[in-house]
Structures are given as C-alpha cells and as structure tokens.
Tab-separated table of C-alpha atoms in Angstrom:
chain	number	residue	atom	x	y	z
A	1	UNK	CA	-13.150	6.907	-47.540
A	2	UNK	CA	-11.954	3.356	-46.952
A	3	UNK	CA	-11.479	2.483	-43.276
A	4	UNK	CA	-8.195	0.724	-42.526
A	5	UNK	CA	-6.910	-0.825	-39.333
A	6	UNK	CA	-3.581	0.420	-37.961
A	7	UNK	CA	-1.530	-2.309	-39.658
A	8	UNK	CA	-3.156	-1.709	-43.043
A	9	UNK	CA	-2.824	2.073	-42.684
A	10	UNK	CA	0.914	1.961	-41.939
A	11	UNK	CA	1.560	-0.434	-44.828
A	12	UNK	CA	-0.428	1.711	-47.277
A	13	UNK	CA	1.327	5.028	-46.564
A	14	UNK	CA	2.799	6.545	-49.763
A	15	UNK	CA	6.431	6.024	-48.797
A	16	UNK	CA	9.105	4.957	-51.252
A	17	UNK	CA	11.839	2.395	-50.772
A	18	UNK	CA	11.359	-1.355	-50.520
A	19	UNK	CA	8.678	-2.788	-48.260
A	20	UNK	CA	7.065	-6.156	-47.658
A	21	UNK	CA	3.597	-6.729	-46.263
A	22	UNK	CA	3.193	-10.196	-44.775
A	23	UNK	CA	-0.569	-10.512	-45.088
A	24	UNK	CA	-2.179	-13.391	-43.221
A	25	UNK	CA	-5.236	-15.173	-44.579
A	26	UNK	CA	-8.317	-12.940	-44.595
A	27	UNK	CA	-6.453	-9.837	-43.380
A	28	UNK	CA	-7.399	-7.462	-46.212
A	29	UNK	CA	-4.389	-7.897	-48.474
A	30	UNK	CA	-6.038	-6.629	-51.656
A	31	UNK	CA	-7.608	-3.659	-49.867
A	32	UNK	CA	-4.153	-2.677	-48.582
A	33	UNK	CA	-2.598	-2.913	-52.063
A	34	UNK	CA	-5.370	-0.762	-53.528
A	35	UNK	CA	-4.997	1.897	-50.823
A	36	UNK	CA	-1.243	1.883	-51.397
A	37	UNK	CA	-1.706	2.539	-55.129
A	38	UNK	CA	-4.284	5.258	-54.470
A	39	UNK	CA	-1.952	6.968	-51.997
A	40	UNK	CA	1.018	6.766	-54.368
A	41	UNK	CA	-1.041	8.533	-57.051
A	42	UNK	CA	-2.932	11.004	-54.856
A	43	UNK	CA	0.258	12.148	-53.113
A	44	UNK	CA	2.109	12.640	-56.368
A	45	UNK	CA	4.711	9.939	-55.709
A	46	UNK	CA	4.047	8.444	-59.151
A	47	UNK	CA	1.615	8.922	-62.020
A	48	UNK	CA	-0.636	5.977	-63.009
A	49	UNK	CA	1.487	5.314	-66.122
A	50	UNK	CA	4.583	5.036	-63.867
A	51	UNK	CA	3.072	2.137	-61.892
A	52	UNK	CA	3.513	-1.569	-62.622
A	53	UNK	CA	1.529	-4.256	-60.755
A	54	UNK	CA	2.682	-7.847	-61.213
A	55	UNK	CA	1.008	-10.979	-59.893
A	56	UNK	CA	0.525	-14.606	-60.878
A	57	UNK	CA	-2.926	-14.603	-62.484
A	58	UNK	CA	-4.592	-12.296	-64.998
A	59	UNK	CA	-7.736	-12.311	-62.868
A	60	UNK	CA	-5.925	-10.964	-59.790
A	61	UNK	CA	-4.118	-8.278	-61.792
A	62	UNK	CA	-7.344	-7.095	-63.414
A	63	UNK	CA	-9.240	-7.069	-60.103
A	64	UNK	CA	-6.643	-4.796	-58.498
A	65	UNK	CA	-6.680	-2.413	-61.470
A	66	UNK	CA	-10.489	-2.244	-61.563
A	67	UNK	CA	-10.759	-1.582	-57.820
A	68	UNK	CA	-8.115	1.143	-57.989
A	69	UNK	CA	-9.993	2.654	-60.913
A	70	UNK	CA	-13.231	2.768	-58.910
A	71	UNK	CA	-11.404	4.604	-56.143
A	72	UNK	CA	-9.478	7.231	-58.098
A	73	UNK	CA	-11.407	7.594	-61.386
A	74	UNK	CA	-10.388	6.672	-64.919
A	75	UNK	CA	-6.812	7.881	-64.338
A	76	UNK	CA	-6.074	4.301	-63.300
A	77	UNK	CA	-6.261	3.265	-66.968
A	78	UNK	CA	-2.602	4.207	-67.266
A	79	UNK	CA	-1.501	1.591	-64.716
A	80	UNK	CA	0.277	-1.442	-66.191
A	81	UNK	CA	-0.879	-4.669	-64.559
A	82	UNK	CA	-0.551	-8.320	-65.466
A	83	UNK	CA	1.250	-11.569	-64.810
A	84	UNK	CA	5.013	-11.909	-64.938
A	85	UNK	CA	4.697	-13.803	-68.208
A	86	UNK	CA	2.350	-11.340	-69.901
A	87	UNK	CA	4.612	-8.475	-68.830
A	88	UNK	CA	7.681	-10.221	-70.253
A	89	UNK	CA	5.919	-10.942	-73.557
A	90	UNK	CA	4.918	-7.274	-73.908
A	91	UNK	CA	8.444	-6.242	-72.931
A	92	UNK	CA	9.880	-8.366	-75.763
A	93	UNK	CA	7.379	-6.862	-78.219
A	94	UNK	CA	8.308	-3.332	-77.141
A	95	UNK	CA	11.996	-4.078	-77.648
A	96	UNK	CA	11.703	-6.232	-80.773
A	97	UNK	CA	15.019	-5.374	-82.409
A	98	UNK	CA	17.034	-5.982	-79.259
A	99	UNK	CA	15.069	-9.194	-78.697
A	100	UNK	CA	15.835	-10.499	-82.203
A	101	UNK	CA	19.494	-9.569	-81.810
A	102	UNK	CA	19.916	-11.370	-78.475
A	103	UNK	CA	17.672	-14.382	-79.082
A	104	UNK	CA	18.334	-15.495	-82.666
A	105	UNK	CA	14.686	-15.126	-83.742
A	106	UNK	CA	14.083	-13.487	-87.119
A	107	UNK	CA	10.318	-12.985	-86.662
A	108	UNK	CA	8.294	-12.534	-83.508
A	109	UNK	CA	7.561	-16.098	-82.328
A	110	UNK	CA	4.251	-17.839	-81.762
A	111	UNK	CA	3.411	-18.455	-78.091
A	112	UNK	CA	2.867	-22.052	-76.960
A	113	UNK	CA	1.225	-22.818	-73.614
A	114	UNK	CA	2.450	-25.313	-71.027
A	115	UNK	CA	0.403	-28.192	-72.435
A	116	UNK	CA	1.741	-27.621	-75.943
A	117	UNK	CA	5.280	-27.335	-74.601
A	118	UNK	CA	4.959	-30.610	-72.659
A	119	UNK	CA	3.677	-32.441	-75.747
A	120	UNK	CA	6.486	-31.082	-77.889
A	121	UNK	CA	9.070	-32.023	-75.252
A	122	UNK	CA	7.723	-35.558	-75.021
A	123	UNK	CA	7.791	-35.983	-78.809
A	124	UNK	CA	11.423	-34.914	-78.908
A	125	UNK	CA	12.322	-37.000	-75.844
A	126	UNK	CA	11.026	-40.131	-77.563
A	127	UNK	CA	13.678	-39.624	-80.209
A	128	UNK	CA	16.328	-39.372	-77.476
A	129	UNK	CA	15.113	-41.966	-74.964
A	130	UNK	CA	18.202	-44.151	-75.361
A	131	UNK	CA	20.258	-41.301	-73.860
A	132	UNK	CA	18.447	-41.454	-70.489
A	133	UNK	CA	19.363	-44.998	-69.394
A	134	UNK	CA	15.793	-46.237	-69.188
A	135	UNK	CA	14.444	-43.359	-67.070
A	136	UNK	CA	10.701	-43.008	-67.906
A	137	UNK	CA	10.093	-40.153	-70.311
A	138	UNK	CA	7.590	-38.439	-68.021
A	139	UNK	CA	10.230	-38.418	-65.259
A	140	UNK	CA	12.800	-36.941	-67.661
A	141	UNK	CA	10.237	-34.320	-68.716
A	142	UNK	CA	9.566	-33.462	-65.056
A	143	UNK	CA	13.289	-33.029	-64.411
A	144	UNK	CA	13.497	-30.612	-67.331
A	145	UNK	CA	10.825	-28.475	-65.663
A	146	UNK	CA	12.093	-28.685	-62.093
A	147	UNK	CA	15.394	-30.088	-60.807
A	148	UNK	CA	14.818	-29.274	-57.168
A	149	UNK	CA	15.939	-32.639	-55.818
A	150	UNK	CA	17.928	-33.531	-52.723
A	151	UNK	CA	21.739	-33.534	-53.037
A	152	UNK	CA	21.954	-37.327	-53.016
A	153	UNK	CA	19.532	-37.737	-55.932
A	154	UNK	CA	21.190	-34.944	-57.914
A	155	UNK	CA	24.607	-36.484	-57.276
A	156	UNK	CA	23.441	-39.885	-58.459
A	157	UNK	CA	21.907	-38.432	-61.642
A	158	UNK	CA	25.103	-36.500	-62.265
A	159	UNK	CA	27.268	-39.620	-61.839
A	160	UNK	CA	25.073	-41.456	-64.348
A	161	UNK	CA	25.479	-38.639	-66.852
A	162	UNK	CA	21.758	-37.818	-66.765
A	163	UNK	CA	22.288	-34.178	-65.767
A	164	UNK	CA	24.544	-33.638	-68.788
A	165	UNK	CA	21.943	-35.253	-71.061
A	166	UNK	CA	19.249	-32.986	-69.616
A	167	UNK	CA	21.443	-29.933	-70.237
A	168	UNK	CA	22.134	-31.084	-73.801
A	169	UNK	CA	18.455	-31.738	-74.448
A	170	UNK	CA	17.520	-28.283	-73.146
A	171	UNK	CA	19.943	-26.688	-75.595
A	172	UNK	CA	18.581	-28.748	-78.479
A	173	UNK	CA	15.017	-27.913	-77.453
A	174	UNK	CA	15.807	-24.192	-77.344
A	175	UNK	CA	17.293	-24.333	-80.823
A	176	UNK	CA	14.289	-26.299	-82.068
A	177	UNK	CA	11.936	-23.587	-80.791
A	178	UNK	CA	13.966	-20.829	-82.419
A	179	UNK	CA	14.106	-22.649	-85.753
A	180	UNK	CA	10.340	-23.288	-85.600
A	181	UNK	CA	9.577	-19.754	-84.347
A	182	UNK	CA	8.047	-20.827	-81.014
A	183	UNK	CA	8.292	-19.340	-77.535
A	184	UNK	CA	7.002	-20.729	-74.214
A	185	UNK	CA	6.346	-19.052	-70.866
A	186	UNK	CA	9.768	-19.772	-69.364
A	187	UNK	CA	11.440	-18.464	-72.533
A	188	UNK	CA	9.630	-15.132	-72.172
A	189	UNK	CA	11.083	-14.686	-68.696
A	190	UNK	CA	14.545	-15.888	-69.692
A	191	UNK	CA	14.847	-13.585	-72.723
A	192	UNK	CA	13.558	-10.575	-70.753
A	193	UNK	CA	16.092	-11.216	-67.979
A	194	UNK	CA	18.928	-11.610	-70.518
A	195	UNK	CA	18.044	-8.329	-72.217
A	196	UNK	CA	17.802	-6.406	-68.949
A	197	UNK	CA	21.043	-7.958	-67.676
A	198	UNK	CA	23.096	-7.291	-70.806
A	199	UNK	CA	21.679	-4.020	-72.140
A	200	UNK	CA	22.186	-1.062	-69.798
A	201	UNK	CA	20.105	1.259	-71.977
A	202	UNK	CA	17.068	-1.049	-71.861
A	203	UNK	CA	17.502	-1.556	-68.126
A	204	UNK	CA	17.599	2.193	-67.448
A	205	UNK	CA	14.627	2.729	-69.737
A	206	UNK	CA	12.609	0.126	-67.788
A	207	UNK	CA	13.514	1.740	-64.452
A	208	UNK	CA	12.459	5.153	-65.794
A	209	UNK	CA	9.212	3.776	-67.216
A	210	UNK	CA	8.122	1.943	-64.064
A	211	UNK	CA	8.930	4.169	-61.093
A	212	UNK	CA	6.823	2.160	-58.649
A	213	UNK	CA	6.483	-1.628	-58.815
A	214	UNK	CA	4.018	-3.664	-56.749
A	215	UNK	CA	4.135	-7.466	-56.516
A	216	UNK	CA	1.140	-9.466	-55.272
A	217	UNK	CA	1.413	-13.075	-53.961
A	218	UNK	CA	5.131	-12.586	-53.386
A	219	UNK	CA	5.348	-15.966	-51.650
A	220	UNK	CA	4.996	-17.580	-55.095
A	221	UNK	CA	8.124	-15.858	-56.451
A	222	UNK	CA	10.587	-18.071	-58.343
A	223	UNK	CA	14.292	-17.510	-58.912
A	224	UNK	CA	13.600	-16.018	-62.351
A	225	UNK	CA	10.825	-13.816	-60.933
A	226	UNK	CA	13.216	-12.390	-58.361
A	227	UNK	CA	15.933	-11.794	-60.977
A	228	UNK	CA	13.435	-9.852	-63.075
A	229	UNK	CA	12.251	-7.777	-60.102
A	230	UNK	CA	15.790	-6.835	-59.075
A	231	UNK	CA	16.650	-5.829	-62.656
A	232	UNK	CA	13.516	-3.696	-62.992
A	233	UNK	CA	13.953	-1.697	-59.781
A	234	UNK	CA	15.932	1.535	-59.878
A	235	UNK	CA	19.077	0.825	-57.837
A	236	UNK	CA	19.478	4.426	-56.612
A	237	UNK	CA	15.811	5.145	-55.919
A	238	UNK	CA	13.971	1.829	-55.469
A	239	UNK	CA	10.203	1.853	-55.088
A	240	UNK	CA	9.075	-1.721	-54.553
A	241	UNK	CA	5.997	-2.908	-52.636
A	242	UNK	CA	5.759	-6.646	-52.003
A	243	UNK	CA	2.717	-8.413	-50.557
A	244	UNK	CA	2.345	-12.078	-49.660
A	245	UNK	CA	2.039	-14.734	-46.970
A	246	UNK	CA	4.632	-17.449	-46.502
A	247	UNK	CA	2.043	-19.513	-44.588
A	248	UNK	CA	0.211	-19.853	-47.921
A	249	UNK	CA	3.232	-20.675	-50.102
A	250	UNK	CA	2.019	-23.778	-51.995
A	251	UNK	CA	3.765	-23.718	-55.365
A	252	UNK	CA	7.260	-25.024	-54.620
A	253	UNK	CA	6.697	-27.714	-57.251
A	254	UNK	CA	6.491	-24.893	-59.824
A	255	UNK	CA	9.731	-23.340	-58.652
A	256	UNK	CA	8.536	-20.796	-56.079
A	257	UNK	CA	11.037	-20.141	-53.275
A	258	UNK	CA	9.620	-19.475	-49.823
A	259	UNK	CA	13.057	-18.276	-48.730
A	260	UNK	CA	12.533	-14.985	-50.565
A	261	UNK	CA	9.673	-13.916	-48.304
A	262	UNK	CA	10.878	-15.519	-45.058
A	263	UNK	CA	14.389	-14.034	-45.385
A	264	UNK	CA	13.639	-10.966	-47.481
A	265	UNK	CA	16.452	-8.842	-46.010
A	266	UNK	CA	18.971	-11.349	-47.342
A	267	UNK	CA	17.925	-10.170	-50.814
A	268	UNK	CA	16.851	-6.584	-49.988
A	269	UNK	CA	18.797	-5.535	-46.853
A	270	UNK	CA	17.011	-2.194	-46.424
A	271	UNK	CA	13.466	-3.533	-46.716
A	272	UNK	CA	10.796	-2.441	-44.242
A	273	UNK	CA	8.464	-5.260	-43.161
A	274	UNK	CA	4.831	-4.928	-42.075
A	275	UNK	CA	2.489	-7.653	-40.865
A	276	UNK	CA	-1.281	-7.864	-41.265
A	277	UNK	CA	-2.691	-10.176	-38.597
A	278	UNK	CA	-6.290	-9.014	-38.113
A	279	UNK	CA	-8.490	-11.614	-39.802
A	280	UNK	CA	-11.877	-10.419	-41.097
A	281	UNK	CA	-12.958	-13.754	-42.585
A	282	UNK	CA	-13.164	-16.583	-40.098
A	283	UNK	CA	-14.678	-17.187	-36.698
A	284	UNK	CA	-12.314	-17.459	-33.730
A	285	UNK	CA	-12.470	-21.256	-33.497
A	286	UNK	CA	-11.334	-21.702	-37.114
A	287	UNK	CA	-8.505	-19.190	-36.684
A	288	UNK	CA	-7.294	-20.937	-33.522
A	289	UNK	CA	-7.280	-24.374	-35.169
A	290	UNK	CA	-5.397	-23.191	-38.269
A	291	UNK	CA	-2.926	-21.077	-36.229
A	292	UNK	CA	-2.019	-24.048	-34.033
A	293	UNK	CA	-1.637	-26.302	-37.059
A	294	UNK	CA	0.686	-24.079	-39.119
A	295	UNK	CA	2.927	-23.602	-36.088
A	296	UNK	CA	4.107	-27.179	-36.673
A	297	UNK	CA	6.150	-25.741	-39.560
A	298	UNK	CA	9.628	-24.674	-38.525
A	299	UNK	CA	10.456	-22.507	-41.553
A	300	UNK	CA	8.021	-19.587	-41.435
A	301	UNK	CA	7.525	-16.013	-40.326
A	302	UNK	CA	6.090	-15.455	-36.859
A	303	UNK	CA	2.630	-13.945	-36.543
A	304	UNK	CA	-0.663	-14.707	-34.804
A	305	UNK	CA	-3.919	-14.085	-36.622
A	306	UNK	CA	-6.722	-12.535	-34.554
A	307	UNK	CA	-10.401	-12.960	-35.389
A	308	UNK	CA	-12.428	-9.749	-35.702
A	309	UNK	CA	-15.702	-11.668	-35.998
A	310	UNK	CA	-15.384	-13.317	-32.594
A	311	UNK	CA	-16.502	-16.811	-31.622
A	312	UNK	CA	-19.409	-19.001	-32.633
A	313	UNK	CA	-17.799	-20.957	-35.452
A	314	UNK	CA	-18.555	-24.637	-35.960
A	315	UNK	CA	-15.790	-27.228	-36.345
A	316	UNK	CA	-16.759	-30.869	-36.742
A	317	UNK	CA	-14.557	-33.826	-37.658
A	318	UNK	CA	-15.516	-37.302	-38.822
A	319	UNK	CA	-13.197	-40.316	-38.800
A	320	UNK	CA	-14.012	-42.857	-41.545
A	321	UNK	CA	-12.685	-46.211	-42.745
A	322	UNK	CA	-13.350	-45.926	-46.489
A	323	UNK	CA	-14.128	-43.505	-49.287
A	324	UNK	CA	-17.694	-44.818	-49.441
A	325	UNK	CA	-18.130	-44.009	-45.759
A	326	UNK	CA	-16.627	-40.581	-46.438
A	327	UNK	CA	-19.224	-39.905	-49.141
A	328	UNK	CA	-21.987	-40.911	-46.718
A	329	UNK	CA	-20.688	-38.434	-44.164
A	330	UNK	CA	-20.521	-35.663	-46.777
A	331	UNK	CA	-24.088	-36.449	-47.866
A	332	UNK	CA	-25.254	-36.263	-44.252
A	333	UNK	CA	-23.589	-32.869	-43.742
A	334	UNK	CA	-25.239	-31.480	-46.864
A	335	UNK	CA	-28.681	-32.839	-46.021
A	336	UNK	CA	-28.862	-32.415	-42.241
A	337	UNK	CA	-26.656	-29.482	-41.253
A	338	UNK	CA	-28.340	-26.145	-41.698
A	339	UNK	CA	-25.763	-24.593	-44.020
A	340	UNK	CA	-26.184	-22.492	-47.143
A	341	UNK	CA	-25.266	-24.873	-49.956
A	342	UNK	CA	-24.694	-21.976	-52.361
A	343	UNK	CA	-21.921	-20.795	-50.039
A	344	UNK	CA	-20.344	-24.202	-49.402
A	345	UNK	CA	-17.142	-25.659	-50.855
A	346	UNK	CA	-15.922	-29.250	-50.907
A	347	UNK	CA	-12.106	-29.121	-50.896
A	348	UNK	CA	-9.727	-32.049	-51.532
A	349	UNK	CA	-6.063	-32.692	-52.352
A	350	UNK	CA	-6.344	-34.320	-55.805
A	351	UNK	CA	-8.699	-34.074	-58.783
A	352	UNK	CA	-9.542	-37.802	-58.767
A	353	UNK	CA	-11.280	-37.371	-55.412
A	354	UNK	CA	-13.855	-35.065	-57.000
A	355	UNK	CA	-14.711	-37.570	-59.717
A	356	UNK	CA	-15.444	-40.310	-57.199
A	357	UNK	CA	-17.326	-38.170	-54.660
A	358	UNK	CA	-19.410	-36.325	-57.259
A	359	UNK	CA	-20.499	-39.580	-58.948
A	360	UNK	CA	-21.418	-41.259	-55.669
A	361	UNK	CA	-23.414	-38.244	-54.469
A	362	UNK	CA	-25.219	-37.965	-57.806
A	363	UNK	CA	-26.443	-41.564	-57.592
A	364	UNK	CA	-28.608	-40.743	-54.584
A	365	UNK	CA	-29.605	-37.297	-55.788
A	366	UNK	CA	-27.780	-35.435	-53.024
A	367	UNK	CA	-28.556	-31.694	-52.873
A	368	UNK	CA	-24.987	-30.294	-53.573
A	369	UNK	CA	-24.459	-31.798	-57.175
A	370	UNK	CA	-24.542	-28.639	-59.268
A	371	UNK	CA	-24.982	-26.517	-56.111
A	372	UNK	CA	-21.865	-26.693	-53.896
A	373	UNK	CA	-18.427	-25.788	-55.245
A	374	UNK	CA	-15.872	-28.540	-55.824
A	375	UNK	CA	-12.186	-27.609	-55.843
A	376	UNK	CA	-8.672	-28.763	-55.060
A	377	UNK	CA	-6.745	-27.214	-52.200
A	378	UNK	CA	-4.518	-25.411	-54.690
A	379	UNK	CA	-7.436	-23.879	-56.589
A	380	UNK	CA	-9.160	-22.772	-53.355
A	381	UNK	CA	-6.382	-20.228	-52.655
A	382	UNK	CA	-7.784	-16.717	-52.400
A	383	UNK	CA	-11.424	-17.824	-52.037
A	384	UNK	CA	-13.745	-17.914	-49.026
A	385	UNK	CA	-16.999	-19.682	-48.156
A	386	UNK	CA	-19.478	-19.750	-45.307
A	387	UNK	CA	-18.975	-23.495	-44.973
A	388	UNK	CA	-16.061	-25.706	-46.018
A	389	UNK	CA	-15.884	-29.493	-46.112
A	390	UNK	CA	-12.337	-30.881	-46.318
A	391	UNK	CA	-12.441	-34.399	-47.723
A	392	UNK	CA	-9.904	-37.197	-47.773
A	393	UNK	CA	-7.524	-36.177	-44.994
A	394	UNK	CA	-5.366	-39.288	-45.102
A	395	UNK	CA	-1.701	-40.281	-44.977
A	396	UNK	CA	-2.142	-41.792	-48.439
A	397	UNK	CA	-3.294	-38.466	-49.864
A	398	UNK	CA	-1.967	-35.563	-47.784
A	399	UNK	CA	0.852	-35.165	-47.047
A	400	UNK	CA	1.825	-36.398	-50.500
A	401	UNK	CA	4.810	-38.712	-50.008
A	402	UNK	CA	6.724	-37.084	-52.871
A	403	UNK	CA	6.178	-33.497	-51.689
A	404	UNK	CA	7.837	-31.299	-49.078
A	405	UNK	CA	6.097	-31.914	-45.744
A	406	UNK	CA	6.005	-28.228	-44.782
A	407	UNK	CA	4.499	-27.246	-48.131
A	408	UNK	CA	1.844	-29.939	-47.680
A	409	UNK	CA	1.099	-28.477	-44.258
A	410	UNK	CA	0.747	-25.023	-45.815
A	411	UNK	CA	-1.576	-26.502	-48.423
A	412	UNK	CA	-3.923	-27.874	-45.776
A	413	UNK	CA	-3.669	-24.541	-43.929
A	414	UNK	CA	-4.952	-22.789	-47.065
A	415	UNK	CA	-7.939	-25.150	-47.146
A	416	UNK	CA	-8.714	-24.633	-43.451
A	417	UNK	CA	-8.662	-20.850	-43.751
A	418	UNK	CA	-11.199	-20.732	-46.583
A	419	UNK	CA	-13.980	-21.292	-44.025
A	420	UNK	CA	-15.821	-18.343	-42.522
A	421	UNK	CA	-18.337	-19.993	-40.164
A	422	UNK	CA	-18.435	-23.768	-40.498
A	423	UNK	CA	-15.563	-26.210	-41.009
A	424	UNK	CA	-16.041	-29.955	-41.516
A	425	UNK	CA	-13.029	-32.279	-41.730
A	426	UNK	CA	-13.433	-35.860	-42.941
A	427	UNK	CA	-10.343	-37.922	-42.155
A	428	UNK	CA	-9.254	-41.542	-42.617
A	429	UNK	CA	-7.513	-43.774	-40.089
A	430	UNK	CA	-4.011	-44.986	-40.863
A	431	UNK	CA	-3.369	-48.635	-41.703
A	432	UNK	CA	-2.733	-49.471	-38.021
A	433	UNK	CA	-5.954	-47.797	-36.928
A	434	UNK	CA	-4.299	-44.676	-35.551
A	435	UNK	CA	-5.005	-41.096	-36.611
A	436	UNK	CA	-3.339	-39.868	-39.766
A	437	UNK	CA	-0.418	-37.453	-39.291
A	438	UNK	CA	-2.285	-34.234	-40.076
A	439	UNK	CA	-5.412	-35.350	-38.225
A	440	UNK	CA	-3.235	-35.917	-35.172
A	441	UNK	CA	-1.549	-32.518	-35.565
A	442	UNK	CA	-4.983	-30.888	-35.792
A	443	UNK	CA	-6.046	-32.628	-32.589
A	444	UNK	CA	-8.926	-34.492	-34.232
A	445	UNK	CA	-10.729	-37.500	-32.756
A	446	UNK	CA	-10.740	-41.149	-33.809
A	447	UNK	CA	-14.503	-41.480	-33.792
C-alpha cells in the first residue's frame, strides 16, 4: 500500500467532478496522479478503457501508465494515455470520414514535425517577402507561430497591414498543406477542435468513450488545449482531474496560458482545488531560498513549500567577472567539493553556454566532461539531482530581455528546485559592478 500524506490522500480520493491539484516542486505529483487513477478503477468509478490521461510529453504519459499498471495489474493496458497532439492525431484517424468532410483532405495526410513546418513556412515566405514591408523573414515566421505581443506592437503591425498579410499567408499555407497532403501538430489540434465543436454526435461519442480525463502539467495548457478539454468533458457529469504548478509555468513562448491554472474557477466555476506543499526532494535551505525568490512574482497562487528532509543543505554562490572565470569556478567545484559527480547537473539558460563551458573544461581534463549532466533550465523541468550548479546568472542572459519577467523568474525557480542537497550559483556582476537583478533578488553576495 502506498503511503500518502494528508494533502495527497484528499486529492487522490475517487470523487468525480472537476478538481485541480496545485502540486509544488518535489511534492509527489506523479504519485498522487497514480493513486487517483488506481482509486478511480478500484472503486468502480470508471473502467481502465474509460480513462484518458493527457500530458505534454510521450515519456511522461508512458511513465504514468506503467506505474499505474504496476499497481493494479495488466488491467491498466486499457487506459488511453499520450500527448495532446498524439491524442488528436488518433482522434482524426478514428473519425476519418468526418475529418475528410470537414478538412478538405481526400487521403489521410502525412505528419510533418515542427522543424519541417518551419522550413516549409520559410520557403513560402521567401516568395512573399515583399508583402511584409522589409520585416525579417524569421520575425514573420515567429509571428505566425505566436502573436502574443503587447497592444502597442499589435496596433502598429495592424496599422501597417502586417496582421492582414499574416492572416492571408496562414490561409494560403493551410491550403498548401491540404493540396500537398500534409498536416502539422497545430493542425491536428485545430481539426479535432473543429470536429468536436461542429459535430454533436462525435462530441457525445467522445464524452461517452472517455468518462474520466486526467491532465498532467496543466500549467502548460494553451488556448487550444483548453478548448479541447472543455469539448471532451461531459457537460452534465464532468470528471476532470487537473494537476500542475503555476510556479513552474515556463512555456508562455509556446502559447501556454498561466491564467488557466491561477484563475481556474473563471473557466470551471465548480472546480475543487487542492494544494500539495510538502516537499520530499530538497533540503530546507534550498526550499527557503526558492520560496523567497518566487514570491517576487505577483501573478501566482499562494502556497509555502515545507521540507520533509530537514536542514543541512549547502548553498554557495560565486560572483565572477567573465565566462572564463565562471568556468574556473565550476572546475573548482567539481574537483574540490565532495559531491557525487554522477548525480550532479550543470544548468544554464541557453544552449550556447554549454558549448563554451564544456570545451573549456575539456581542455584541462576536468572530471565532469562525460560525467555530469548538462542541460538548459527548460529541459531540467521534472528532474532532480543531489547537486546542481547554476551557471551564467547574468542580466545579459536571464532574465532574457525579450521574455516576460515573471516567466523568467519561474524558469530560474525551476532550476533552483532541481537540487536535493547542494546548490551552487555562479553569477556575473552588472556593467556598473552591482549585482544582477536575479542575484540581488536571491540575496547573493558580490564576492
């Protein structure tokens, strides 16, 4: 029998309706989801084949299914689990005739990934570049993917006629894909939403097929994701279990909307909200530092993580004047601090930082190269390590000048909370010699 704390137990009870679990970093989110699924099945609320689990990576979806399976036997094979995109693609395949009728396709299309879509868009944009008044093609391509700009910028683009050109290009691009029998990830979602919105029979069939829907990483939900969820849920007897953490919402640039989790009752007025705040990962000192830092954000849910493992964590910070000095500090940590290199991660904001640091460390034969894990802050989400080194904390790097300041703060929060026992922060002085913004907010030292 799996032991749950009170918060996890209450969230995992086999009740119906709509509920949200705001699960802080290291608070046993996946364990709670798995217990919820097991309870739903064991108490006869829904059969495995009635359950749909959606998340944002195939790996996460498969992990949940496998862990449920180990807890309730092979009956879990009937559970449907996958990403939003894989679900939508399967949904279109299962409703082929209706899909052809509503989309204009005559044969089931070939799937193109994001890289292939970007290349195709750029090729077509080159033939239309005179329409965009000299705007660089990569900027035009970015606007096609995400138009979340401030009102002033949107107004200016509209006055110049750029918004109309973008709309026209999108229509031409959609027709091009249909005529060439191609479908991309956003198309899958769009066509599934259209079919569910406009075909009552298909919508009722979906609600009858999936009597209980669970969504992991709900903080990453986009507008289209939410539309799909609302269309899939039975209006009269909704069974929807949402799990996420707004403090770790770091994909606004991909279209995720933190508002959905922070103000859930605006979208689901009858939702019940639970909070998991008992952290099983990090030592008290690391929890305290990260708690105090994320509180600088104004738009967030209120909770305070508590450390089960108690005190004794190590936090060290190093103020440097150059990247070369930063590499020297990292080398010293790896060689002199008594940490397990196999359980150590070097985390940074941008990929180019890895290239430079890895090359410089390799020159002197430092012990980490091929031993420690290198990763960006985004890719560190969901992972944990005994020791974490955060490199390149600098106003020139994070917060990124083009990004939302609160999302950048959440991004650094994710990096901080990967550490279990030891946290090292290497930060750069600002041009005037003062602490960088985030170093100052963390209460770090100049020397």
